[in-house]
Coordinates of C-alpha atoms in Angstrom, one line a residue:
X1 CA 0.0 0.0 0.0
X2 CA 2.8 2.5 0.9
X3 CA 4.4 1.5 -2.2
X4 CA 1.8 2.3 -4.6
X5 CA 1.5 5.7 -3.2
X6 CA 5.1 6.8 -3.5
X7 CA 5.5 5.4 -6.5
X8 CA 3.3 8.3 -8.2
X9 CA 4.6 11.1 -6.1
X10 CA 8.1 10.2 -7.3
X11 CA 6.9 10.1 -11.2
X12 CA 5.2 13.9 -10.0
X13 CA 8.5 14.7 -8.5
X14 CA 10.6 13.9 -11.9
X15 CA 7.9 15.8 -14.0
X16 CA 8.2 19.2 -12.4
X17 CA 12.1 18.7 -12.7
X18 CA 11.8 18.0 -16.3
X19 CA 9.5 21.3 -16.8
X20 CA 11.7 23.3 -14.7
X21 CA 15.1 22.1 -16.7
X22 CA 13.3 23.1 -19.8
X23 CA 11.5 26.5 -18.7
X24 CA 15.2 27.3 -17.9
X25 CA 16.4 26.5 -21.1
X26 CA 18.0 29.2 -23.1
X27 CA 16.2 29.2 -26.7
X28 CA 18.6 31.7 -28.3
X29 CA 16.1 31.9 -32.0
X30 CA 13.3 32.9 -29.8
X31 CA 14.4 34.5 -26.1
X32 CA 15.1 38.2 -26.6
X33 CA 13.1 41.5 -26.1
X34 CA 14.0 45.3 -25.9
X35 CA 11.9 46.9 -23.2
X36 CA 11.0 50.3 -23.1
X37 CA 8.7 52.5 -20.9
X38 CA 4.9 53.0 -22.4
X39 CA 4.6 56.6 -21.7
X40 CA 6.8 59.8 -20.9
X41 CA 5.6 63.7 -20.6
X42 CA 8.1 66.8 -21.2
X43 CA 7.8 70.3 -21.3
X44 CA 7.9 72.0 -25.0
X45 CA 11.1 73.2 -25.0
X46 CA 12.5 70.3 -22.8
X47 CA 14.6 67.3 -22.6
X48 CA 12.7 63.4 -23.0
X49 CA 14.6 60.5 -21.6
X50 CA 13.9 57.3 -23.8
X51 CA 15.2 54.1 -22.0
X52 CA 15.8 51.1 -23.2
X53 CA 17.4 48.1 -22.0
X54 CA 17.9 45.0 -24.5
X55 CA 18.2 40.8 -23.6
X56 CA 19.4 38.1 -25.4
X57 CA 20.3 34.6 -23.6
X58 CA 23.0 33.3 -25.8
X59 CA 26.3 34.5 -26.4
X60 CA 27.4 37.2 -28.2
X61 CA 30.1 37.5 -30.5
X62 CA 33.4 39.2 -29.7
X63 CA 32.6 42.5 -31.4
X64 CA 28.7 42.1 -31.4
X65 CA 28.8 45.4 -33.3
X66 CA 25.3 46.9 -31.4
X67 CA 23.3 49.4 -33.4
X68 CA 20.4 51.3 -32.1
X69 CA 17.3 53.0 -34.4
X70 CA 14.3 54.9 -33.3
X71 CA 11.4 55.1 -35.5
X72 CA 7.9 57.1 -35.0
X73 CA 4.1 56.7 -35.3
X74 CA 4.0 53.1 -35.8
X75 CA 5.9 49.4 -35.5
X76 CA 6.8 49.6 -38.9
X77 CA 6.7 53.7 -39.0
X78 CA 9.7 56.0 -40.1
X79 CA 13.3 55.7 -38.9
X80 CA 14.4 58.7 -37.7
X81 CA 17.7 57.4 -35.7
X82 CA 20.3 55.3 -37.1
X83 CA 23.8 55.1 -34.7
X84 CA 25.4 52.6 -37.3
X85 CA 24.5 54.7 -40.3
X86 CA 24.9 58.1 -38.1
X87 CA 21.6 59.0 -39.3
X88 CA 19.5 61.5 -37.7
X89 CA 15.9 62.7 -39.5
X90 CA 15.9 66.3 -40.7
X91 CA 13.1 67.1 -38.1
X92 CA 15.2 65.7 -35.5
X93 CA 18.6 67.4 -36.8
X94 CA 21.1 68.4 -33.8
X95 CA 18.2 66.9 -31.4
X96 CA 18.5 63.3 -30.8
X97 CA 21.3 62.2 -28.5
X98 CA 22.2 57.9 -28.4
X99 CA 24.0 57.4 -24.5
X100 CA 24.9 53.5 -24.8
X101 CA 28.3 52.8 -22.5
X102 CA 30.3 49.8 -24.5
X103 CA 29.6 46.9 -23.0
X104 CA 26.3 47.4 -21.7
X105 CA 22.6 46.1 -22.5
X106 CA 20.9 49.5 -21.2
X107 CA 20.7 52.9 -22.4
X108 CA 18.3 56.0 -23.5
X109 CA 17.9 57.8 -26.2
X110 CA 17.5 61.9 -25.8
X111 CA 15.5 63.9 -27.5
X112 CA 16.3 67.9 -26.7
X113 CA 14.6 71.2 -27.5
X114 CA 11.1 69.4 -27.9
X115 CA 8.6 70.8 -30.3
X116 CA 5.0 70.3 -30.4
X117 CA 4.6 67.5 -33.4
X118 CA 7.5 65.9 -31.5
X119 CA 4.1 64.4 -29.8
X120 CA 4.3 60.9 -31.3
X121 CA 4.9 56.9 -30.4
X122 CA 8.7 56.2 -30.5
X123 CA 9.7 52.2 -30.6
X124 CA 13.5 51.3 -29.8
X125 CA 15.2 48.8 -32.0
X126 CA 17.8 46.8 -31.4
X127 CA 20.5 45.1 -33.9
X128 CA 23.6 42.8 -33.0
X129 CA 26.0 40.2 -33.9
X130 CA 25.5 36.6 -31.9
X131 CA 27.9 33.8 -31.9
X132 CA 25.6 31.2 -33.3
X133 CA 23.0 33.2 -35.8
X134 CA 25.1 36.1 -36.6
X135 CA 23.3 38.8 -37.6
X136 CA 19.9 39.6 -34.9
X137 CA 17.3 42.5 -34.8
X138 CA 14.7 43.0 -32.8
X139 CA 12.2 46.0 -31.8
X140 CA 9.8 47.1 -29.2
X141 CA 6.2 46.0 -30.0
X142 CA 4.1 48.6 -27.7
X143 CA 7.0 51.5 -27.8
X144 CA 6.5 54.6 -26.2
X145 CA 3.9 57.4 -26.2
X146 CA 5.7 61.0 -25.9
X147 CA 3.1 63.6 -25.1
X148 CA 4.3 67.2 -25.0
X149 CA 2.5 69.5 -22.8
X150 CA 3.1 73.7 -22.2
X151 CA 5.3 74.4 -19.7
X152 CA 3.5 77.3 -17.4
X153 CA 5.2 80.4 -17.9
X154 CA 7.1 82.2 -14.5
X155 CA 6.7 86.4 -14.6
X156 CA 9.9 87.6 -12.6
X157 CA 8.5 90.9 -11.0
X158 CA 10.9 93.8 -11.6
X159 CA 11.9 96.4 -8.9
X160 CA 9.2 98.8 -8.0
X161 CA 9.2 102.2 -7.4
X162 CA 7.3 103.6 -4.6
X163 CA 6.7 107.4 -4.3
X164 CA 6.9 109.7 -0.4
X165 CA 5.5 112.9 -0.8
X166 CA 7.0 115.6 1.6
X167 CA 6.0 119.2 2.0
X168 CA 8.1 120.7 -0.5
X169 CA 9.8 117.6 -1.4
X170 CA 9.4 114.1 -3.5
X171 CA 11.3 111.3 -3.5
X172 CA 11.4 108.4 -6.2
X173 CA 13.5 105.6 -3.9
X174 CA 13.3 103.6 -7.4
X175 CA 16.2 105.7 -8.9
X176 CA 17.1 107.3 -5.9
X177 CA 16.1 111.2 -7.9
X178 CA 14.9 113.9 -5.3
X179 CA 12.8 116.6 -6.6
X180 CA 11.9 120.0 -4.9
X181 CA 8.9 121.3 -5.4
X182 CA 7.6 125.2 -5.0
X183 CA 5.1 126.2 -1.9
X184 CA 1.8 127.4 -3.1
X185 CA 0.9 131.0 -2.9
X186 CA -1.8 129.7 -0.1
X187 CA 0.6 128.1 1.6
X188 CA 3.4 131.3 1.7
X189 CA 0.4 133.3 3.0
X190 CA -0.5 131.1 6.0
X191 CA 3.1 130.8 7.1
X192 CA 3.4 134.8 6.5
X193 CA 0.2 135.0 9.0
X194 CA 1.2 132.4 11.6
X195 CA 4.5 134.6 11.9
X196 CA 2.9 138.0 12.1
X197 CA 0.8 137.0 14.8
X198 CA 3.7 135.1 16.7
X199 CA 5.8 138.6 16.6
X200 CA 2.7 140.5 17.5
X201 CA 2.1 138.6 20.4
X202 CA 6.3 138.5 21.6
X203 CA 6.2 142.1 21.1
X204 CA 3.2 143.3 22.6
X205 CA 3.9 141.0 25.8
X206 CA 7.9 142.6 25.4
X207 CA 6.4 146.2 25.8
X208 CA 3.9 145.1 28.7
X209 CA 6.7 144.3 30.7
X210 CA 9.2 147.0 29.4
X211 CA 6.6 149.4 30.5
X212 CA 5.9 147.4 34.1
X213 CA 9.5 147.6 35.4
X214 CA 10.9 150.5 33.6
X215 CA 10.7 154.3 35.1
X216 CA 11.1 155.7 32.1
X217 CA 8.9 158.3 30.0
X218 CA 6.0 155.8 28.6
X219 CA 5.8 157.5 25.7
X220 CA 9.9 156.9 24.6
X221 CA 9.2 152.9 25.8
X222 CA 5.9 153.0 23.1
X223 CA 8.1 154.7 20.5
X224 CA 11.3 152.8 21.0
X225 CA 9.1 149.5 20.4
X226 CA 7.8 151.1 17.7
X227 CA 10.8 151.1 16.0
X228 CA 11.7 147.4 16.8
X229 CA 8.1 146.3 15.9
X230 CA 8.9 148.1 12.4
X231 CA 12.3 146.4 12.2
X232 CA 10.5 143.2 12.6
X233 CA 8.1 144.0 10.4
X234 CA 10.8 145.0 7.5
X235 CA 12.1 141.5 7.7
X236 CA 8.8 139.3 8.2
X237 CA 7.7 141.3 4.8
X238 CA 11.4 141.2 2.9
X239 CA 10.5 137.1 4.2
X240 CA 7.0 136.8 2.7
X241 CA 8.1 138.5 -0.6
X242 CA 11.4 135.3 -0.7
X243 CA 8.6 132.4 -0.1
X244 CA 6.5 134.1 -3.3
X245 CA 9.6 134.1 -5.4
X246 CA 10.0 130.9 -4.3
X247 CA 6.5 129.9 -5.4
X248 CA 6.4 131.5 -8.5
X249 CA 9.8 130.0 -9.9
X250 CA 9.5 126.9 -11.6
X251 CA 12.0 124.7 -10.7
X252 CA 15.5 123.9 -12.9
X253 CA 14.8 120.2 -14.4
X254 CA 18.6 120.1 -14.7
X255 CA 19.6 120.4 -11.0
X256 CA 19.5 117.1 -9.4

């Protein structure tokens, strides 16, 4: 009874060794791809990035002589990059960059200054030399679907200029330019006033107490202030008539 059962698990057991040996088996006429990713975005104007990375289970030969193309739109579409035939499309001219190192099975292909019919499938393909079949080429089936979008334009904000507005005076901090500017004919007239009455006032309270302490004839203290209250009067006028020069005069656009 025990016999008859292991009997069939050991037949199982040589079965899934057999599948295994042969799953592992290299079958150089048929085990090779090229993969490649299935969709990239860039920027108009950008850079695109088209990896690629390439296998093949048997052996190579000693110079296997690797050759990379690009085509667009379809499988069988347009070549537009050839590195064995240095080939490079006209719409592409100066714009597609192959970066391969020697040796290796992975790479990318760059596209630079991207346009907007640059939109468009790429498919990677692959040719090399083999030991045992010579000559093998192989492409991507799905490729890869480039989509260019509009990159969203940056304003860079200049240097503003803000204005401070003093009496008699404005300032442009933008440039750094100070410019005077003449007092109004209202405003010379005010000041005038505010001053008249200020000197009134000194001088009346300046002959109140003249007149309080001093023994003196009243009527020399009244004429005496008289003549001080004129003087002051002289130079509060000679002041007014300066402030409406200064009102009236435009000002000189060449001094800075």
């Amino acid at each position: 009874m025990g016999l008859s059962l292991l009997l069939p698990l050991l037949l199982l057991l040589l079965l899934t060794t057999l599948q295994a040996g042969n799953s592992a088996r290299c079958v150089p006429k048929m085990d090779y791809r090229i993969d490649q990713p299935e969709h990239l975005s860039a920027p108009k104007g950008g850079t695109v990035h088209i990896n690629f990375i390439f296998y093949y289970c048997g052996a190579l030969a000693k110079d296997p002589r690797v050759s990379i193309a690009l085509r667009r739109t379809h499988f069988h579409g347009e070549v537009i990059y050839n590195s064995t035939r240095h080939f490079v499309h006209e719409d592409y001219k100066d714009r597609i960059i192959l970066n391969l190192p020697e040796g290796q099975k992975s790479g990318f292909l760059q596209i630079l200054n991207l346009r907007e019919e640059d939109e468009n499938m790429y498919f990677c393909r692959v040719q090399l030399k083999t030991q045992r079949f010579g000559l093998q080429l192989w492409q991507s089936i799905l490729g890869t679907k480039l989509t260019i979008y509009l990159a969203p334009k940056t304003t860079t904000k200049g240097p503003t200029s803000t204005v401070t507005i003093t009496t008699g005076l404005s300032v442009l901090e933008g440039n750094r330019t100070s410019v005077s500017l003449p007092l109004s004919v209202e405003a010379v007239v005010k000041v005038a006033l505010t001053i008249a009455v200020l000197k009134t006032a000194i001088l009346g309270l300046t002959l109140y107490l003249r007149w309080k302490t001093s023994k003196g004839d009243p009527s020399k203290i009244l004429r005496r202030s008289m003549r001080t209250l004129g003087f002051k009067m002289t130079s509060l006028l000679e002041a007014s008539a300066h402030f409406s020069t200064l009102a009236t005069t435009p000002p000189d656009p060449h001094t800075p």
